[in-house]
XYZ file of C-alpha atoms in Angstrom:
454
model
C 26.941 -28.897 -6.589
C 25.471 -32.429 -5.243
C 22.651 -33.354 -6.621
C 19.994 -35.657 -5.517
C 17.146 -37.316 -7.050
C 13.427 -36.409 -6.130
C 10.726 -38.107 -8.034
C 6.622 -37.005 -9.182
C 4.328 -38.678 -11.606
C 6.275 -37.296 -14.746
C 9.326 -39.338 -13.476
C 12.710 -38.564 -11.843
C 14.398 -34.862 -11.494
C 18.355 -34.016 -10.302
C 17.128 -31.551 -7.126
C 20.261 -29.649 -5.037
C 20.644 -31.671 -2.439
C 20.882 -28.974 0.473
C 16.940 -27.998 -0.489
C 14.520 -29.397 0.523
C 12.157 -28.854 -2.058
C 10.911 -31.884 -4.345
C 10.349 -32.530 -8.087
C 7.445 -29.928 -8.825
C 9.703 -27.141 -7.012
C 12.361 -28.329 -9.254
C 10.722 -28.318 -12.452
C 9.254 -24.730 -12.292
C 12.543 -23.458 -11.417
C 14.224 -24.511 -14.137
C 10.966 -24.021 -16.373
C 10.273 -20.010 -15.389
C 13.537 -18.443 -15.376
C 11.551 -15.176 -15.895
C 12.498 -11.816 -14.487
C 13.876 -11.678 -11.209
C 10.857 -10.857 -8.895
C 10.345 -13.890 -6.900
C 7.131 -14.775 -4.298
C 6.876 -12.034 -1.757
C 7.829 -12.494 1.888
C 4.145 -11.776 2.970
C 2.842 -14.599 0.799
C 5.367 -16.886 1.893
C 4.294 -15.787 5.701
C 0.777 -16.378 4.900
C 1.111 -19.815 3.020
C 2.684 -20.550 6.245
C 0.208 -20.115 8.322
C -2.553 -21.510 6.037
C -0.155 -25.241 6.110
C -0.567 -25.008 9.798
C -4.125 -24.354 10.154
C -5.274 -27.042 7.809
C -2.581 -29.633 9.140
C -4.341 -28.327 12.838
C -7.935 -28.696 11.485
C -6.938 -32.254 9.157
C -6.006 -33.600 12.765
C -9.355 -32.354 14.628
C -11.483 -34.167 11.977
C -9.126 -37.080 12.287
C -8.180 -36.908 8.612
C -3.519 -36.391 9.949
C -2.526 -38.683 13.062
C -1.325 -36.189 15.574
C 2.511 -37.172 14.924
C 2.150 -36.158 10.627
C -0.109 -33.169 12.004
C 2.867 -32.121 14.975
C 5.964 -32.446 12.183
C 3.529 -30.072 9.433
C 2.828 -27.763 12.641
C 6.390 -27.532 13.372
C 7.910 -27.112 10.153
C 5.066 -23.793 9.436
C 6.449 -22.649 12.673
C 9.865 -22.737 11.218
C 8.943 -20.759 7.994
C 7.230 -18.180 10.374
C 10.484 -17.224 12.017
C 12.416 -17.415 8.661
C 14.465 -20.535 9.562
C 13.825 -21.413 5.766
C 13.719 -18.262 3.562
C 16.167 -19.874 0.829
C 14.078 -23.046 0.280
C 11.654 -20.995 -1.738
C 12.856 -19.808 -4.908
C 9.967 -19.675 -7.392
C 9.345 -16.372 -9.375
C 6.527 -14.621 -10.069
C 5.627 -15.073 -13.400
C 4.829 -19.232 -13.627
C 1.538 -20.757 -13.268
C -1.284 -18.259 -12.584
C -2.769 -20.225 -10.067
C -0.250 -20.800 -8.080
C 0.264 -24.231 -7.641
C 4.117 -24.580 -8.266
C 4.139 -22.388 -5.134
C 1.393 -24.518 -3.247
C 3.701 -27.602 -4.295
C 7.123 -25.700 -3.201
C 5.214 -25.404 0.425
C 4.470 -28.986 0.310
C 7.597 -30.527 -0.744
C 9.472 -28.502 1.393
C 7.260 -28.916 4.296
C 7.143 -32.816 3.713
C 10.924 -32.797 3.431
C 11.980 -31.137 6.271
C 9.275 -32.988 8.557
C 10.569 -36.273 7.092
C 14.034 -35.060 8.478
C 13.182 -34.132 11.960
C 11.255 -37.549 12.079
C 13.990 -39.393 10.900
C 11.701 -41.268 8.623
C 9.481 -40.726 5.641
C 5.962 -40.200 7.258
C 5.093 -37.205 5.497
C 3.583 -37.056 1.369
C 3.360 -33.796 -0.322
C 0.189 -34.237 -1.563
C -1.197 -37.053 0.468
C -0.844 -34.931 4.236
C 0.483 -31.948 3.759
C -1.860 -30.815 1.052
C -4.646 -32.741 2.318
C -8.530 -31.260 1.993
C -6.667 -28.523 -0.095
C -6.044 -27.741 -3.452
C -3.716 -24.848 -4.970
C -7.495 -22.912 -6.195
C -8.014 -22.856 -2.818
C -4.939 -22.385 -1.159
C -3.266 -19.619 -3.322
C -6.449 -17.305 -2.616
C -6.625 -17.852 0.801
C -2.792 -17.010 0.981
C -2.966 -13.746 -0.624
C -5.954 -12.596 1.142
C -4.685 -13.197 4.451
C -1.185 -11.532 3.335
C -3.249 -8.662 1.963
C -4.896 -8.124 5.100
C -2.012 -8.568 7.447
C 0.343 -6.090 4.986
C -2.833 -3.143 5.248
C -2.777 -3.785 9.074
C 0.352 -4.288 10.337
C 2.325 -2.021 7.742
C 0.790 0.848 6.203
C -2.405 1.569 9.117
C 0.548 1.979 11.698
C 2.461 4.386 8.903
C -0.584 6.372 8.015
C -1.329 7.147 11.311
C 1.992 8.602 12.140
C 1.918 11.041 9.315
C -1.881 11.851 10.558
C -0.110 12.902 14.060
C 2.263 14.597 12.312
C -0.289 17.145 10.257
C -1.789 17.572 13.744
C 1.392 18.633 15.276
C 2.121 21.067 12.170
C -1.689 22.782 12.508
C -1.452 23.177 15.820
C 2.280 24.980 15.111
C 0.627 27.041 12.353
C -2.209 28.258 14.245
C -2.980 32.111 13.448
C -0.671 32.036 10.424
C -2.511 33.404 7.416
C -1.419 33.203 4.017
C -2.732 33.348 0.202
C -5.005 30.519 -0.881
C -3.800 29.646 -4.625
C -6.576 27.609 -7.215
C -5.532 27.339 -10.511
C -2.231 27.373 -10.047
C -3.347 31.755 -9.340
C -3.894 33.870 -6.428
C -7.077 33.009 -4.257
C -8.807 34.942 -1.662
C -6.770 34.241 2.238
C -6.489 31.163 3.993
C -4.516 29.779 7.432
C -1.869 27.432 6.966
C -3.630 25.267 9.391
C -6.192 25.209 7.394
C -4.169 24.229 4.316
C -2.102 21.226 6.327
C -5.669 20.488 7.556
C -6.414 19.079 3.885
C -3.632 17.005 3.900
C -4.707 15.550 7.424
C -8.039 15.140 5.946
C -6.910 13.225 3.086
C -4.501 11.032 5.296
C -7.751 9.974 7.563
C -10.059 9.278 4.309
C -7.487 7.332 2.942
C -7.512 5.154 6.373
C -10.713 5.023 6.588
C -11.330 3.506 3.188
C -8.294 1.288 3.377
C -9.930 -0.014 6.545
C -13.396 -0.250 4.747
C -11.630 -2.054 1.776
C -10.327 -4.953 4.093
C -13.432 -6.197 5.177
C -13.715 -8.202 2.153
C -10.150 -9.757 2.391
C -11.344 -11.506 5.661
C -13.533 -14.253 3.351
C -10.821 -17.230 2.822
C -11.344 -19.542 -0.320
C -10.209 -22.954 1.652
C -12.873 -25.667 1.437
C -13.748 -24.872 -2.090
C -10.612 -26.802 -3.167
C -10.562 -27.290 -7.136
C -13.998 -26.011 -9.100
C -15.378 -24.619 -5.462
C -17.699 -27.855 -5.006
C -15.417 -28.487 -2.128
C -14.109 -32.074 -3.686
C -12.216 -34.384 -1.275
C -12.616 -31.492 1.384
C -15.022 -32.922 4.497
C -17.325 -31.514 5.430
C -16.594 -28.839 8.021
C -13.258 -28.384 6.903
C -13.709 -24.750 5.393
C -15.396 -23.082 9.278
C -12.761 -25.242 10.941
C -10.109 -23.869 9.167
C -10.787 -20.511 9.110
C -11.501 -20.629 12.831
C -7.505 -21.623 13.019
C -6.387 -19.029 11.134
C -8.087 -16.605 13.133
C -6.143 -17.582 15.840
C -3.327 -17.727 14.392
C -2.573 -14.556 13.000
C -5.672 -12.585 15.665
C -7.881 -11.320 12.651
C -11.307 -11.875 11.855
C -10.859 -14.313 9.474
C -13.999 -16.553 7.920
C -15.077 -18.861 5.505
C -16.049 -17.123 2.222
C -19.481 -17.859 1.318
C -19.585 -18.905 -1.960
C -16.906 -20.289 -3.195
C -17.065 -20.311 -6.450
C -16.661 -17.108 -6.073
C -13.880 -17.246 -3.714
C -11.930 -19.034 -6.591
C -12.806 -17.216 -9.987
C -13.332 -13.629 -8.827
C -10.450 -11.250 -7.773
C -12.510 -8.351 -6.867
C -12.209 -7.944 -3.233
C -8.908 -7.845 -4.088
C -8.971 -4.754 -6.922
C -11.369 -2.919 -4.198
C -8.894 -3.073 -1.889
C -6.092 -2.153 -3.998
C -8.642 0.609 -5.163
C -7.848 2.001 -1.711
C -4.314 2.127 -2.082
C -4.604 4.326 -5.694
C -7.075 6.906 -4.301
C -3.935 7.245 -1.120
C -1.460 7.246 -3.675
C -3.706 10.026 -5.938
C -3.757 11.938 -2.542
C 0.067 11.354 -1.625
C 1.070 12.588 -4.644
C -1.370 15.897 -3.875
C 0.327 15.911 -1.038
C 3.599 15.584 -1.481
C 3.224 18.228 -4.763
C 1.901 21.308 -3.277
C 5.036 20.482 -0.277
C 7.218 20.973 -2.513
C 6.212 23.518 -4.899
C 5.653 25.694 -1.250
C 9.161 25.074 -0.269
C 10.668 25.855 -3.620
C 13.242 28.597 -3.689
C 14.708 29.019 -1.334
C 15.516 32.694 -3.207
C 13.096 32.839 -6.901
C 10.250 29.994 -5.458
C 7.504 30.642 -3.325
C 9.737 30.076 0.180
C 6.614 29.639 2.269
C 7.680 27.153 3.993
C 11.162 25.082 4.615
C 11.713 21.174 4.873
C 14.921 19.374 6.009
C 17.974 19.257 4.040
C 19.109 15.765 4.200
C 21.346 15.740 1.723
C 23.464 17.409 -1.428
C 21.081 17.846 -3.993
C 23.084 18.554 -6.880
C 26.541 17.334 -8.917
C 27.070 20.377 -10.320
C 25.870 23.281 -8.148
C 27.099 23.410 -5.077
C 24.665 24.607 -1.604
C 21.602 23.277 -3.760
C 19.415 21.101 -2.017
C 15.933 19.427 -3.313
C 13.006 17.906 -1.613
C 13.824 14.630 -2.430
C 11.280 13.386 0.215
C 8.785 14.443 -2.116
C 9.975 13.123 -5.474
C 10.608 9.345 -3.525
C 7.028 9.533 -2.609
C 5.675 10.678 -5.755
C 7.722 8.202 -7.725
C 5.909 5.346 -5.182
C 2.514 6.894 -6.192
C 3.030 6.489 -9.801
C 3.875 2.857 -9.346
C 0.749 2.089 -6.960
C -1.125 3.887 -9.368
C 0.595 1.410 -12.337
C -0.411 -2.016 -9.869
C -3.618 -0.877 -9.867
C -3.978 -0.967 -13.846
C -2.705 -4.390 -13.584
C -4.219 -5.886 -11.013
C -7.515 -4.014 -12.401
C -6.590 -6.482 -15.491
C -5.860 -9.385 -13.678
C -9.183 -9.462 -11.797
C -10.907 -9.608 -14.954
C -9.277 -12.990 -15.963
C -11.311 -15.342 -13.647
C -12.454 -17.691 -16.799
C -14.727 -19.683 -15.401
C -14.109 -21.372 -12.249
C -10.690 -20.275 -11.506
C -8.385 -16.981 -12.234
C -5.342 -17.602 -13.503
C -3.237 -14.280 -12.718
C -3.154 -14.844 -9.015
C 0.425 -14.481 -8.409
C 0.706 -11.403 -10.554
C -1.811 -9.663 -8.278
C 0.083 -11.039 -4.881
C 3.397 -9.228 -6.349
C 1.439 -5.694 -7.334
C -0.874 -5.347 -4.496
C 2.114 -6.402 -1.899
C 4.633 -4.312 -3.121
C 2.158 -1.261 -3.053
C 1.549 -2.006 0.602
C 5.361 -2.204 1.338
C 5.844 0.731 -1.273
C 3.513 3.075 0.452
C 3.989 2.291 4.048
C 8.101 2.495 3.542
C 7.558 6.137 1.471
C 5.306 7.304 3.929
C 7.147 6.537 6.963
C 10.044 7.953 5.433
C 7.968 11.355 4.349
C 6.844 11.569 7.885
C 10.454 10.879 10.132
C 12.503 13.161 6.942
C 10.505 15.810 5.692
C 7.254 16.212 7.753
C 9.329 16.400 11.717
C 11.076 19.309 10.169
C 8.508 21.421 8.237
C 8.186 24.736 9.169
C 5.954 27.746 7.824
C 7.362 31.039 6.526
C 5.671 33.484 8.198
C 7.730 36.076 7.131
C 7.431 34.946 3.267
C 3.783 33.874 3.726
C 2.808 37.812 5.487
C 4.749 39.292 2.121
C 2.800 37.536 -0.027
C -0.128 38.527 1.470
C 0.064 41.966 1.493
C 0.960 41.352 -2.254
C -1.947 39.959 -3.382
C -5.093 41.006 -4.947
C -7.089 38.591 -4.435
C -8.392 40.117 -0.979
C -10.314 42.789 -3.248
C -13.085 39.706 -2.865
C -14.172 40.953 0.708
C -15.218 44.040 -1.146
C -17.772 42.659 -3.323
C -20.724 42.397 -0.923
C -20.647 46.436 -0.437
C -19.336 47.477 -3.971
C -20.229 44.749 -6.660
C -17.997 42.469 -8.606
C -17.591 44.410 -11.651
C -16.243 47.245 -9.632
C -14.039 45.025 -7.245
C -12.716 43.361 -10.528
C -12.315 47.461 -11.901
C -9.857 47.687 -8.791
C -7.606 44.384 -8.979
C -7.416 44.942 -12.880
C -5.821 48.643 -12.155
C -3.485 47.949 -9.678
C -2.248 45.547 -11.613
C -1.885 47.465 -14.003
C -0.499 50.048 -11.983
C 1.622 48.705 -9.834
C -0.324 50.231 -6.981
C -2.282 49.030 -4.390
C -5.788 47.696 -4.119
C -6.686 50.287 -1.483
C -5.163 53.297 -3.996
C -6.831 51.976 -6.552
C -10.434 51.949 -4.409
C -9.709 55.511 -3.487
C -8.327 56.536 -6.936
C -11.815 55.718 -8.627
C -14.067 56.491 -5.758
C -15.695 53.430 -4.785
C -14.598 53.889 -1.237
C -12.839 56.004 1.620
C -9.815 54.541 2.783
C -11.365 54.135 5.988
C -13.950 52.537 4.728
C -11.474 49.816 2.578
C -9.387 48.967 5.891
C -12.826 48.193 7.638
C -13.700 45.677 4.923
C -10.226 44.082 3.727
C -8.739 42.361 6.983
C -7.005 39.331 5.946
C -7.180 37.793 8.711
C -10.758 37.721 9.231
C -11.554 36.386 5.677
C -10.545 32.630 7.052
């Protein structure tokens, strides 16, 4: 492989000579070979776009020339499209603030503006980097990733599997069937009414995920190393955020306080606390779907989802909702980020947390995580469910639960006296009511109508 030599205060490094990333780049690769999960695509995008607005703001406050500002501004514009997705190769688990991927940005930005120049006008540190620091820049970057992923990934997928609970209610109007708590029978419900739930949960879910973000729009630049705001003018942190705004079209603005910005995390675990309370609900969800469409002979069978595929090595025709186990195996894993990123967020000793890239990874691959699962619930197991009625009427007229609509004009004790002996029995509640006298069996169809207890 040829081999060139790129140089940084602690002296000369061999770099490939196809990359154009510098010595720091170099140096963490070969420091952190550590697990395989490298910087996510979204933080990547968003570093992107935060080397573009500060270049953009540098040249407005006449800190960049336009020509060093231009090459920074068209380089970010090349990482936006992916013209340079291989020029990034740092993993995960290096320095918890972030700044061997700050550097990679810089190098490689510095490098490949040199290039198009055809001369060496750009410094890693000295333009591209200028009025930043990595405390700065790494929480900017994963705030406006954060907020982008919520927005343009998993909104758009939650609100196709609300339509699709809407579309299923509607089908399912007038269908009654046997409400079940405890895992027992429960007095009548509609199955509208059930798949209304999971609607319900889908919107509060959005609602709080949308809620969450709010605090992802505050952007750490201009606090640079402590959050004093050291070799960053003055004006540099509105200015900036104002670019980014238009970059990317969301509210972004300057955080407040930064020290804050820098050594807290917890807009961050809020918003991820969103994601676990969805992926508590999913996993509701995407349980009681499948324990209704067990069977299709010795389950419940009250109510049928699409067979995609074989489900079995062994036994032949059998065919699982494996819909439902994908998206319950993404649950447990959102629910696992948020224990770490919970853990992370408390590291912020003094003025900077040092487990930034550790949250990046977690939150942004429960964003991609749920948003993939769900969109794959909705289009493979959610287009094609359909009730039972059949099953759901049979069950129905099993159950003795309905002996509730006779408490008002008999009493508990001696509705519970009826369940308790046709199950005994084998017989019916209204036999039963008859049998021991408490009413006529007139008198037991005029109160027990299933379809009125709803």
């Amino acid at each position: 492989m040829d081999q060139r030599i790129e140089r940084d205060s602690m002296g000369e490094i061999k770099v490939p000579a196809d990359r154009y990333w510098g010595a720091q780049t170099q140096r963490s690769y070969e420091n952190f070979r550590i697990g395989e999960e490298k910087m996510p695509k979204d933080i990547l995008h968003a570093f992107a776009v935060v080397k573009k607005a500060c270049a953009l703001t540098n040249r407005t406050l006449g800190l960049l020339d336009d020509k060093r500002a231009s090459l920074i501004v068209t380089v970010a514009d090349e990482i936006l499209a992916g013209a340079l997705e291989g020029h990034f190769p740092l993993a995960v688990w290096q320095t918890g603030s972030g700044t061997q991927t700050n550097m990679n940005f810089n190098e490689v930005i510095a490098n490949r503006g040199n290039e198009i120049a055809g001369e060496r006008l750009l410094h890693p540190n000295d333009h591209v980097n200028r009025s930043q620091s990595s405390n700065d820049t790494f929480p900017t970057a994963l705030h406006v990733a954060a907020y982008l992923a919520l927005t343009e990934k998993l909104e758009p997928a939650l609100a196709e599997m609300i339509d699709a609970f809407r579309r299923i209610e509607k089908e399912s109007e007038g269908i009654v069937t046997v409400g079940r708590t405890h895992l027992q029978d429960a007095v009548p419900i509609a199955f509208s009414q059930e798949v209304s739930g999971w609607r319900g949960m889908a919107e509060r879910c959005l609602a709080e995920i949308k809620t969450a973000k709010d605090g992802l729009l505050g952007l750490a630049l201009g606090g640079t190393a402590v959050g004093t705001g050291l070799n960053c003018p003055k004006g540099f942190a509105e200015a900036v955020a104002e670019e980014i705004k238009k970059e990317t079209g969301a509210p972004f603005r300057t955080a407040p306080n930064k020290f804050h910005a820098l050594s807290a995390k917890d807009d961050v675990a809020f918003a991820h606390g969103a994601l676990k309370s969805l992926a508590a609900d999913l996993m509701k969800i995407a349980n009681d779907i499948r324990w209704l469409a067990s069977g299709p002979r010795c389950g419940l069978g009250e109510i049928t989802i699409p067979e995609n595929e074989p489900g079995s090595s062994i036994m032949p025709g059998k065919v699982n909702p494996t819909q439902c186990e994908a998206l319950t195996m993404v649950a447990a894993q959102v629910m696992g980020n948020d224990v770490t990123i919970g853990v992370a967020a408390s590291q912020g000793n003094f003025q900077l947390n040092v487990y930034m890239p550790v949250i990046a990874y977690n939150f942004l691959q429960s964003v991609t995580l749920l948003s993939d699962a769900i969109r794959s619930f909705t289009a493979h197991c959610l287009a094609g469910l359909k009730a039972n009625k059949e099953k759901m009427a049979e069950n129905l007229d099993r159950t003795l639960m309905v002996v509730t609509a006779l408490s008002p004009k008999i009493g508990y004790d001696n509705a519970a006296a009826i369940a308790k002996a046709a199950h005994k029995n084998g017989t019916t509640l209204k036999e039963e009511a008859v049998r021991l006298g408490y009413l006529t069996g007139e008198e037991f169809d005029r109160l027990v109508k299933p379809n009125e207890m709803i």
